[in-house]
Amino acid sequence: MPQLEQFDVVILGSGQGGKRLAWHLGRFAKKVAVIERRWVGGSCPAVACLPSKNELWSARVAHLVRNAARFGTLVDGVRTDMRKVRRRKQHMIDREIAFHLDAYKESGVELIMGSGHFVSPKTVQVALNEGGTRLLAGNEIVVNVGSHASIPDIPGLQEAHALTHIEALELDDLPPHLIVLGGGYTGVEMAQAYRRFGSRVTIIEPGRQLMGREDGDVAEEIGEVLSREGIDILRNAKPLGVHGSSGDAVAVTARTEAGERTIEGSHLLVAVGRIANTADIGLEKAGIARDARGFIRVNERLETSASGVWAIGECAGSPQFTHVSVDDFRIVRANMAGGNRRTDDRLIPHVMFTDPPLARVGLSEGEARRDGIPVRVAKLPMRNVLRTEATDETDGFMKVLVGSKDDRILGFTMIGSEAGEVMAAIQTAMLSELPYTKLRDAVIAHLTVAEGLGALLESVRARSLCPAGYRAAPIKRSLGGGALFGSLQGSAPDLILRALGRTAERGREQAGAAIMKWCGARTVNTEQCGATCVLTARSSVSDGFRSRVA
């Protein structure tokens, strides 16, 4: 047994949240150790976010060159050299590794390359990659071990040695026919990239639509983009078995609505979900509980069931985005210092880096419907955004959800050029709880994609209910029925406004006072209510008349 080494903080895993926390603590003279099994800096700069987006950009360049004639540039003999694509990506990774090693050195944090597992509470034994073992104890422990690609239990799949995104990013040769099992974000991104490099591509999606967490119109639009580029998509296709070997010849048999079908290809990529890297790291010896899916149980402060032990990132069940892990770091940093930051009050956006990209923040239309949240929905095709007339990037749309009882933006989805950047403007408005009208009436630079937000928000229909939820019928009855309203129909605000507009001046004063009295009796503060109907009623009543009827 190696000699026990004591640290202020031991961090198991060097993902985005873990390494940032380590560097922060190290700069404040804490003795910190980070244990990393394989990749300096974690998976994001080595095999996930940055490398994949690097190759997606190379694929976009290939696509632009192949379509350059549309823009007046004639190019002959276009082909993709995958070795150069991979070399460009590797140069970026090498720069990232150098940056990370410098950051560890500058902060005074010790990076230990090896596999760690708990042997007792707050104590981790490390099998070093270079041989030997170390035994580390921490006053506090942070688990940041991430997740890995799930390989479903399909007959023959294990034997086929299918690719995950990691191996797909290491290919030196272009697959003649890439079969992608799974139509989620990763599968769709990789499918489009390899189709643009020149591969034939088939997506097999077991569900009814691509990207099952998105609205149907979103999935349909992305599907149409992929289909126009020549990607075959099988939906509602349940894989029954796999034969052959990926990289040579492989076949997937699936049950479809039209019967069984066998798809033959050269390579098979599996992208059907993620599994937490929490097995076989001794969590039970440290008193750290997991949920039924294997994710570490944490509270809203990211504390585990073991005192002094935190978990961040994907292994803690956080949404599987790097920016969430970064926010997990901020939460743990604050709470280690005595703060009380939480995970249940944050607004999390996401982007799928297809071309055009998909971006969403807040509620989808389906989620609002499922949760019974009344919303007003407005939608704008990207072809109606003037910027796209200049760039020919007309695929996609913007969609916004605005609360029915107030004017706050509850959700935004966009498929289109610069979707992630445009989404950030909406996210800022949501975080500030601004009414959508503020952004609608903003002066946004011409000729930008974000300029389309004005047209989108102008199409949001006016509120049909008052803030207190009162409808027209009881107001109409209470205020004299036909004598004041006649045959007018509509919602409470519309009804009141039209009634006020058609009465004589004295009648408007009487009607306005009656409306304010009716609403006030139902606990509506008519002096502060911002509803258009009450504002109009209030302005119709003179101070003297108001005092007489109060």
Short mmCIF file of C-alpha atoms in Angstrom, two decimals, residues 7-449:
data_model
loop_
_atom_site.label_atom_id
_atom_site.label_comp_id
_atom_site.label_asym_id
_atom_site.label_seq_id
_atom_site.Cartn_x
_atom_site.Cartn_y
_atom_site.Cartn_z
CA PHE A 7 -4.57 17.34 -0.31
CA ASP A 8 -7.02 20.14 0.28
CA VAL A 9 -9.04 19.03 -2.75
CA VAL A 10 -8.81 15.93 -4.94
CA ILE A 11 -10.64 16.08 -8.28
CA LEU A 12 -11.34 12.82 -10.08
CA GLY A 13 -11.55 13.67 -13.78
CA SER A 14 -10.33 16.72 -15.69
CA GLY A 15 -13.42 17.79 -17.61
CA GLN A 16 -14.41 21.40 -18.13
CA GLY A 17 -15.82 21.93 -14.64
CA GLY A 18 -13.16 19.98 -12.79
CA LYS A 19 -10.11 21.59 -14.34
CA ARG A 20 -11.49 25.12 -13.98
CA LEU A 21 -12.23 24.48 -10.33
CA ALA A 22 -8.74 23.07 -9.84
CA TRP A 23 -7.03 26.06 -11.46
CA HIS A 24 -9.15 28.47 -9.41
CA LEU A 25 -8.35 26.75 -6.13
CA GLY A 26 -4.68 26.39 -7.02
CA ARG A 27 -4.36 30.10 -7.61
CA PHE A 28 -5.64 30.64 -4.07
CA ALA A 29 -2.84 28.46 -2.67
CA LYS A 30 -4.93 25.34 -2.18
CA LYS A 31 -3.14 22.02 -2.55
CA VAL A 32 -5.05 20.36 -5.37
CA ALA A 33 -4.62 17.13 -7.32
CA VAL A 34 -6.45 16.29 -10.55
CA ILE A 35 -6.60 12.65 -11.64
CA GLU A 36 -7.10 12.11 -15.36
CA ARG A 37 -7.33 8.69 -16.95
CA ARG A 38 -6.57 9.52 -20.57
CA TRP A 39 -7.03 13.01 -22.00
CA VAL A 40 -5.29 16.15 -20.80
CA GLY A 41 -8.08 18.69 -20.45
CA GLY A 42 -10.81 16.05 -20.61
CA SER A 43 -12.84 14.89 -23.58
CA CYS A 44 -14.05 18.30 -24.84
CA PRO A 45 -10.74 19.53 -26.32
CA ALA A 46 -9.47 16.03 -27.13
CA VAL A 47 -12.24 13.90 -28.64
CA ALA A 48 -15.58 15.70 -28.39
CA CYS A 49 -16.61 19.35 -28.71
CA LEU A 50 -13.62 21.03 -30.31
CA PRO A 51 -12.44 18.16 -32.56
CA SER A 52 -15.94 17.46 -33.84
CA LYS A 53 -16.63 21.12 -34.61
CA ASN A 54 -13.23 21.34 -36.25
CA GLU A 55 -14.14 18.54 -38.67
CA LEU A 56 -17.67 19.91 -39.14
CA TRP A 57 -16.11 23.15 -40.30
CA SER A 58 -13.86 21.29 -42.73
CA ALA A 59 -16.99 19.58 -44.05
CA ARG A 60 -18.71 22.95 -44.46
CA VAL A 61 -15.76 24.23 -46.48
CA ALA A 62 -15.99 21.15 -48.70
CA HIS A 63 -19.70 21.80 -49.19
CA LEU A 64 -19.14 25.46 -50.07
CA VAL A 65 -16.44 24.58 -52.59
CA ARG A 66 -18.64 21.96 -54.26
CA ASN A 67 -21.40 24.56 -54.54
CA ALA A 68 -19.15 27.48 -55.42
CA ALA A 69 -20.55 27.75 -58.96
CA ARG A 70 -23.80 29.11 -57.50
CA PHE A 71 -21.83 32.12 -56.31
CA GLY A 72 -19.83 32.61 -59.50
CA THR A 73 -16.65 30.74 -58.59
CA LEU A 74 -15.85 27.78 -60.83
CA VAL A 75 -13.87 24.92 -59.32
CA ASP A 76 -13.01 21.61 -60.96
CA GLY A 77 -12.00 18.29 -59.43
CA VAL A 78 -13.02 18.75 -55.78
CA ARG A 79 -12.11 15.92 -53.39
CA THR A 80 -11.52 15.59 -49.66
CA ASP A 81 -8.21 14.39 -48.22
CA MET A 82 -9.25 12.93 -44.85
CA ARG A 83 -5.63 12.72 -43.72
CA LYS A 84 -5.34 16.50 -44.03
CA VAL A 85 -8.71 16.96 -42.32
CA ARG A 86 -7.47 14.85 -39.43
CA ARG A 87 -4.09 16.61 -39.37
CA ARG A 88 -5.74 20.02 -39.06
CA LYS A 89 -7.84 18.73 -36.19
CA GLN A 90 -4.79 17.20 -34.45
CA HIS A 91 -2.84 20.45 -34.65
CA MET A 92 -5.69 22.13 -32.78
CA ILE A 93 -5.69 19.38 -30.15
CA ASP A 94 -1.93 19.73 -29.69
CA ARG A 95 -2.36 23.46 -29.07
CA GLU A 96 -5.05 22.68 -26.51
CA ILE A 97 -2.84 20.17 -24.70
CA ALA A 98 -0.02 22.73 -24.47
CA PHE A 99 -2.45 25.34 -23.13
CA HIS A 100 -3.74 22.95 -20.47
CA LEU A 101 -0.30 21.87 -19.32
CA ASP A 102 0.70 25.52 -18.97
CA ALA A 103 -2.48 26.24 -16.98
CA TYR A 104 -1.74 23.39 -14.56
CA LYS A 105 1.82 24.59 -14.12
CA GLU A 106 0.82 28.23 -13.64
CA SER A 107 -1.84 27.37 -11.04
CA GLY A 108 0.32 24.96 -9.08
CA VAL A 109 -2.19 22.11 -9.48
CA GLU A 110 -0.77 18.61 -9.80
CA LEU A 111 -2.08 16.67 -12.81
CA ILE A 112 -1.84 12.92 -12.22
CA MET A 113 -2.35 10.70 -15.27
CA GLY A 114 -3.93 7.45 -14.15
CA SER A 115 -7.14 5.65 -13.22
CA GLY A 116 -8.59 6.49 -9.83
CA HIS A 117 -11.05 4.63 -7.64
CA PHE A 118 -12.28 5.16 -4.10
CA VAL A 119 -10.95 2.81 -1.43
CA SER A 120 -12.66 4.60 1.47
CA PRO A 121 -14.45 7.92 2.12
CA LYS A 122 -12.49 10.82 0.63
CA THR A 123 -9.61 8.53 -0.30
CA VAL A 124 -8.67 7.62 -3.87
CA GLN A 125 -6.13 5.10 -5.09
CA VAL A 126 -4.59 5.85 -8.48
CA ALA A 127 -3.15 3.28 -10.87
CA LEU A 128 -0.63 5.45 -12.70
CA ASN A 129 -0.46 5.20 -16.49
CA GLU A 130 3.32 5.00 -16.29
CA GLY A 131 3.17 2.24 -13.65
CA GLY A 132 2.86 2.18 -9.89
CA THR A 133 0.15 3.51 -7.56
CA ARG A 134 -0.54 6.52 -5.39
CA LEU A 135 -2.98 6.98 -2.53
CA LEU A 136 -4.59 10.41 -2.20
CA ALA A 137 -6.89 11.83 0.48
CA GLY A 138 -8.72 15.13 0.22
CA ASN A 139 -10.46 17.37 2.70
CA GLU A 140 -12.93 17.73 -0.14
CA ILE A 141 -13.47 15.56 -3.20
CA VAL A 142 -14.96 16.46 -6.58
CA VAL A 143 -16.10 13.74 -8.97
CA ASN A 144 -15.99 14.85 -12.61
CA VAL A 145 -15.62 11.61 -14.56
CA GLY A 146 -17.98 12.36 -17.45
CA SER A 147 -19.73 9.79 -19.64
CA HIS A 148 -19.16 7.54 -22.63
CA ALA A 149 -21.10 6.46 -25.69
CA SER A 150 -23.76 3.83 -25.08
CA ILE A 151 -23.56 0.64 -27.15
CA PRO A 152 -27.07 -0.87 -27.18
CA ASP A 153 -27.68 -4.58 -26.78
CA ILE A 154 -28.26 -5.48 -30.43
CA PRO A 155 -27.21 -8.92 -31.66
CA GLY A 156 -23.89 -8.68 -33.49
CA LEU A 157 -23.20 -5.04 -32.60
CA GLN A 158 -20.34 -5.73 -30.20
CA GLU A 159 -18.68 -8.05 -32.69
CA ALA A 160 -19.01 -5.45 -35.46
CA HIS A 161 -16.60 -3.06 -33.65
CA ALA A 162 -18.76 -0.07 -34.51
CA LEU A 163 -17.41 3.46 -34.36
CA THR A 164 -18.36 5.96 -31.71
CA HIS A 165 -17.78 9.67 -32.30
CA ILE A 166 -14.23 9.20 -30.99
CA GLU A 167 -13.19 6.71 -33.66
CA ALA A 168 -15.17 8.51 -36.37
CA LEU A 169 -13.01 11.58 -35.79
CA GLU A 170 -9.86 9.52 -36.33
CA LEU A 171 -10.64 8.15 -39.79
CA ASP A 172 -7.90 8.66 -42.37
CA ASP A 173 -10.01 7.34 -45.23
CA LEU A 174 -13.47 8.35 -46.37
CA PRO A 175 -16.13 5.69 -45.68
CA PRO A 176 -17.84 4.68 -48.94
CA HIS A 177 -21.13 4.21 -47.06
CA LEU A 178 -21.50 5.30 -43.43
CA ILE A 179 -24.48 3.90 -41.51
CA VAL A 180 -25.37 6.05 -38.50
CA LEU A 181 -27.35 4.35 -35.76
CA GLY A 182 -29.20 7.14 -33.94
CA GLY A 183 -30.69 10.42 -35.15
CA GLY A 184 -29.85 12.59 -32.14
CA TYR A 185 -27.60 15.64 -32.13
CA THR A 186 -24.29 13.76 -32.49
CA GLY A 187 -25.59 11.36 -35.12
CA VAL A 188 -27.07 14.13 -37.24
CA GLU A 189 -23.94 16.30 -37.03
CA MET A 190 -21.66 13.45 -38.05
CA ALA A 191 -24.02 12.27 -40.78
CA GLN A 192 -24.05 15.66 -42.47
CA ALA A 193 -20.28 16.07 -42.11
CA TYR A 194 -19.43 12.77 -43.77
CA ARG A 195 -21.99 13.27 -46.49
CA ARG A 196 -20.29 16.59 -47.29
CA PHE A 197 -16.89 14.94 -47.29
CA GLY A 198 -18.25 12.61 -49.95
CA SER A 199 -19.60 9.49 -48.20
CA ARG A 200 -22.95 7.94 -48.84
CA VAL A 201 -24.81 8.17 -45.50
CA THR A 202 -27.84 6.42 -44.03
CA ILE A 203 -29.35 7.34 -40.64
CA ILE A 204 -31.32 4.66 -38.79
CA GLU A 205 -33.53 6.27 -36.13
CA PRO A 206 -35.66 3.99 -33.91
CA GLY A 207 -38.01 6.85 -32.95
CA ARG A 208 -40.72 8.59 -34.94
CA GLN A 209 -38.55 11.60 -35.63
CA LEU A 210 -34.97 12.80 -35.56
CA MET A 211 -33.91 14.59 -32.37
CA GLY A 212 -36.75 13.29 -30.23
CA ARG A 213 -36.51 16.13 -27.69
CA GLU A 214 -37.29 18.80 -30.26
CA ASP A 215 -40.64 19.86 -31.72
CA GLY A 216 -41.91 17.97 -34.72
CA ASP A 217 -41.56 20.93 -37.07
CA VAL A 218 -37.93 21.30 -36.00
CA ALA A 219 -37.17 17.64 -36.68
CA GLU A 220 -38.98 17.82 -40.01
CA GLU A 221 -37.03 20.88 -41.15
CA ILE A 222 -33.66 19.35 -40.26
CA GLY A 223 -34.71 16.12 -41.97
CA GLU A 224 -35.53 18.00 -45.15
CA VAL A 225 -32.13 19.71 -45.09
CA LEU A 226 -30.38 16.34 -44.73
CA SER A 227 -32.50 14.70 -47.41
CA ARG A 228 -31.77 17.47 -49.90
CA GLU A 229 -28.07 16.80 -49.35
CA GLY A 230 -28.60 13.14 -50.22
CA ILE A 231 -28.75 11.52 -46.78
CA ASP A 232 -31.11 8.56 -46.46
CA ILE A 233 -33.18 8.59 -43.25
CA LEU A 234 -35.07 5.62 -41.85
CA ARG A 235 -37.46 6.58 -39.05
CA ASN A 236 -39.35 4.18 -36.83
CA ALA A 237 -36.68 1.64 -37.68
CA LYS A 238 -35.84 -0.75 -34.84
CA PRO A 239 -32.45 -2.45 -35.32
CA LEU A 240 -32.74 -6.24 -35.04
CA GLY A 241 -29.19 -7.32 -35.74
CA VAL A 242 -25.79 -6.36 -37.13
CA HIS A 243 -23.59 -8.49 -39.34
CA GLY A 244 -20.01 -8.01 -40.50
CA SER A 245 -17.38 -5.58 -39.31
CA SER A 246 -17.29 -1.79 -39.42
CA GLY A 247 -14.48 -0.60 -41.68
CA ASP A 248 -14.83 -3.57 -43.99
CA ALA A 249 -18.43 -4.55 -44.73
CA VAL A 250 -21.29 -4.20 -42.29
CA ALA A 251 -25.04 -4.67 -42.51
CA VAL A 252 -27.85 -3.61 -40.17
CA THR A 253 -31.24 -5.33 -40.27
CA ALA A 254 -34.10 -3.18 -38.99
CA ARG A 255 -37.83 -3.54 -38.61
CA THR A 256 -39.55 -0.67 -40.42
CA GLU A 257 -43.16 0.20 -41.07
CA ALA A 258 -42.79 -1.45 -44.48
CA GLY A 259 -41.29 -4.64 -43.01
CA GLU A 260 -37.75 -5.83 -42.36
CA ARG A 261 -34.98 -4.10 -44.26
CA THR A 262 -31.23 -4.69 -44.42
CA ILE A 263 -28.90 -1.71 -44.99
CA GLU A 264 -25.42 -2.60 -46.19
CA GLY A 265 -22.50 -0.24 -45.70
CA SER A 266 -18.79 0.03 -45.10
CA HIS A 267 -18.76 1.67 -41.66
CA LEU A 268 -21.17 1.83 -38.72
CA LEU A 269 -21.33 4.74 -36.29
CA VAL A 270 -23.33 4.33 -33.07
CA ALA A 271 -24.74 7.53 -31.52
CA VAL A 272 -27.69 6.56 -29.34
CA GLY A 273 -26.93 8.16 -25.98
CA ARG A 274 -24.47 8.38 -23.12
CA ILE A 275 -23.65 6.35 -19.98
CA ALA A 276 -22.02 7.86 -16.88
CA ASN A 277 -18.46 6.74 -16.15
CA THR A 278 -19.38 5.78 -12.60
CA ALA A 279 -19.05 1.99 -12.69
CA ASP A 280 -16.03 0.39 -11.01
CA ILE A 281 -14.67 3.54 -9.38
CA GLY A 282 -15.62 2.47 -5.84
CA LEU A 283 -18.41 4.96 -5.18
CA GLU A 284 -20.04 2.58 -2.69
CA LYS A 285 -16.83 2.57 -0.60
CA ALA A 286 -17.03 6.34 -0.36
CA GLY A 287 -20.73 6.45 0.53
CA ILE A 288 -21.64 8.10 -2.79
CA ALA A 289 -25.09 7.11 -4.05
CA ARG A 290 -26.10 6.69 -7.70
CA ASP A 291 -29.52 6.76 -9.31
CA ALA A 292 -31.11 3.99 -11.36
CA ARG A 293 -29.32 5.13 -14.54
CA GLY A 294 -25.91 5.22 -12.89
CA PHE A 295 -25.59 8.98 -12.45
CA ILE A 296 -24.35 10.29 -9.13
CA ARG A 297 -27.16 11.61 -6.93
CA VAL A 298 -26.67 15.28 -6.11
CA ASN A 299 -28.80 18.02 -4.60
CA GLU A 300 -29.31 21.47 -6.11
CA ARG A 301 -25.94 22.54 -4.66
CA LEU A 302 -24.18 19.60 -6.41
CA GLU A 303 -23.42 17.91 -3.09
CA THR A 304 -23.45 14.12 -3.12
CA SER A 305 -24.74 11.82 -0.40
CA ALA A 306 -21.23 11.81 1.13
CA SER A 307 -20.21 14.80 3.24
CA GLY A 308 -17.55 16.94 1.61
CA VAL A 309 -17.93 15.26 -1.78
CA TRP A 310 -19.24 17.12 -4.83
CA ALA A 311 -20.08 15.92 -8.34
CA ILE A 312 -20.22 18.01 -11.49
CA GLY A 313 -20.83 17.56 -15.17
CA GLU A 314 -22.41 14.65 -16.98
CA CYS A 315 -21.67 12.06 -14.28
CA ALA A 316 -23.89 14.09 -11.93
CA GLY A 317 -26.81 13.98 -14.33
CA SER A 318 -26.31 17.56 -15.48
CA PRO A 319 -27.47 18.29 -19.05
CA GLN A 320 -24.79 16.94 -21.36
CA PHE A 321 -23.31 20.19 -22.59
CA THR A 322 -19.88 21.60 -21.85
CA HIS A 323 -21.32 25.01 -20.91
CA VAL A 324 -23.37 23.30 -18.18
CA SER A 325 -20.24 21.74 -16.71
CA VAL A 326 -18.67 25.20 -16.69
CA ASP A 327 -21.66 26.50 -14.74
CA ASP A 328 -21.42 23.50 -12.40
CA PHE A 329 -17.88 24.71 -11.66
CA ARG A 330 -19.20 28.17 -10.77
CA ILE A 331 -21.82 26.66 -8.47
CA VAL A 332 -19.34 24.43 -6.61
CA ARG A 333 -16.77 27.23 -6.42
CA ALA A 334 -19.32 29.50 -4.75
CA ASN A 335 -20.66 26.82 -2.42
CA MET A 336 -17.20 25.69 -1.32
CA ALA A 337 -16.69 29.29 -0.23
CA GLY A 338 -19.92 29.32 1.81
CA GLY A 339 -22.30 30.47 -0.88
CA ASN A 340 -25.66 29.04 -1.85
CA ARG A 341 -25.76 28.76 -5.62
CA ARG A 342 -28.13 26.20 -7.12
CA THR A 343 -28.79 24.30 -10.32
CA ASP A 344 -32.57 24.66 -10.35
CA ASP A 345 -32.74 28.30 -11.40
CA ARG A 346 -30.62 28.34 -14.53
CA LEU A 347 -31.60 28.80 -18.15
CA ILE A 348 -29.70 26.33 -20.32
CA PRO A 349 -29.35 26.80 -24.08
CA HIS A 350 -28.08 24.28 -26.61
CA VAL A 351 -26.87 24.30 -30.20
CA MET A 352 -26.60 21.51 -32.75
CA PHE A 353 -23.83 22.46 -35.17
CA THR A 354 -25.38 21.32 -38.38
CA ASP A 355 -25.51 23.66 -41.34
CA PRO A 356 -27.78 25.48 -40.78
CA PRO A 357 -27.41 25.09 -37.02
CA LEU A 358 -30.24 24.43 -34.59
CA ALA A 359 -30.37 26.52 -31.40
CA ARG A 360 -32.89 26.48 -28.57
CA VAL A 361 -33.28 28.09 -25.17
CA GLY A 362 -36.20 27.69 -22.78
CA LEU A 363 -39.39 25.82 -23.52
CA SER A 364 -40.19 24.05 -26.73
CA GLU A 365 -43.76 24.19 -27.99
CA GLY A 366 -44.25 20.54 -27.07
CA GLU A 367 -42.93 21.05 -23.54
CA ALA A 368 -45.29 23.97 -22.99
CA ARG A 369 -48.21 21.86 -24.16
CA ARG A 370 -47.16 18.91 -21.99
CA ASP A 371 -46.82 21.08 -18.87
CA GLY A 372 -50.07 22.99 -19.49
CA ILE A 373 -48.32 26.34 -19.86
CA PRO A 374 -50.39 28.73 -22.02
CA VAL A 375 -48.22 30.44 -24.61
CA ARG A 376 -48.47 32.53 -27.73
CA VAL A 377 -46.39 31.11 -30.58
CA ALA A 378 -44.94 33.08 -33.48
CA LYS A 379 -42.88 31.68 -36.34
CA LEU A 380 -40.84 33.30 -39.09
CA PRO A 381 -39.32 31.44 -42.08
CA MET A 382 -35.66 32.26 -42.58
CA ARG A 383 -36.41 33.19 -46.19
CA ASN A 384 -38.23 36.24 -44.73
CA VAL A 385 -35.02 37.43 -43.04
CA LEU A 386 -33.41 39.87 -45.47
CA ARG A 387 -29.87 38.73 -44.69
CA THR A 388 -30.63 35.33 -46.23
CA GLU A 389 -31.53 36.99 -49.53
CA ALA A 390 -27.89 38.06 -49.78
CA THR A 391 -26.37 34.76 -48.62
CA ASP A 392 -28.84 32.20 -50.03
CA GLU A 393 -29.07 30.65 -46.54
CA THR A 394 -32.85 30.40 -46.60
CA ASP A 395 -33.36 27.05 -44.84
CA GLY A 396 -35.00 27.02 -41.43
CA PHE A 397 -37.13 29.28 -39.27
CA MET A 398 -37.31 31.19 -36.00
CA LYS A 399 -39.96 30.33 -33.42
CA VAL A 400 -40.72 32.13 -30.17
CA LEU A 401 -42.99 31.29 -27.23
CA VAL A 402 -44.38 34.20 -25.22
CA GLY A 403 -46.45 33.79 -22.06
CA SER A 404 -50.19 34.19 -22.50
CA LYS A 405 -50.62 35.98 -19.17
CA ASP A 406 -47.64 38.29 -19.49
CA ASP A 407 -45.17 39.36 -22.16
CA ARG A 408 -42.12 37.39 -21.06
CA ILE A 409 -40.34 35.17 -23.58
CA LEU A 410 -40.53 31.54 -22.41
CA GLY A 411 -38.73 29.81 -25.26
CA PHE A 412 -36.96 30.30 -28.56
CA THR A 413 -35.95 27.87 -31.28
CA MET A 414 -34.08 28.68 -34.45
CA ILE A 415 -32.82 26.73 -37.43
CA GLY A 416 -30.78 29.08 -39.54
CA SER A 417 -27.50 30.81 -40.16
CA GLU A 418 -25.92 32.13 -36.94
CA ALA A 419 -28.68 30.53 -34.85
CA GLY A 420 -26.52 30.21 -31.74
CA GLU A 421 -25.53 33.88 -31.83
CA VAL A 422 -29.10 35.07 -32.39
CA MET A 423 -30.29 32.82 -29.57
CA ALA A 424 -27.91 34.56 -27.15
CA ALA A 425 -29.85 37.81 -27.64
CA ILE A 426 -33.10 36.07 -26.75
CA GLN A 427 -31.46 34.35 -23.78
CA THR A 428 -30.27 37.71 -22.46
CA ALA A 429 -33.80 39.09 -22.70
CA MET A 430 -35.15 36.03 -20.89
CA LEU A 431 -32.59 36.29 -18.10
CA SER A 432 -33.48 39.96 -17.70
CA GLU A 433 -37.21 39.09 -17.73
CA LEU A 434 -37.78 41.75 -20.36
CA PRO A 435 -41.12 41.85 -22.13
CA TYR A 436 -40.80 40.69 -25.71
CA THR A 437 -41.83 44.16 -26.82
CA LYS A 438 -38.46 45.59 -25.69
CA LEU A 439 -36.64 43.37 -28.18
CA ARG A 440 -39.37 43.78 -30.78
CA ASP A 441 -38.94 47.55 -30.75
CA ALA A 442 -35.13 47.52 -30.52
CA VAL A 443 -33.12 49.06 -33.35
CA ILE A 444 -31.11 46.07 -34.64
CA ALA A 445 -28.41 46.59 -37.25
CA HIS A 446 -29.24 46.01 -40.88
CA LEU A 447 -28.36 43.59 -42.66
CA THR A 448 -27.90 41.03 -39.87
CA VAL A 449 -29.60 37.73 -39.15
#
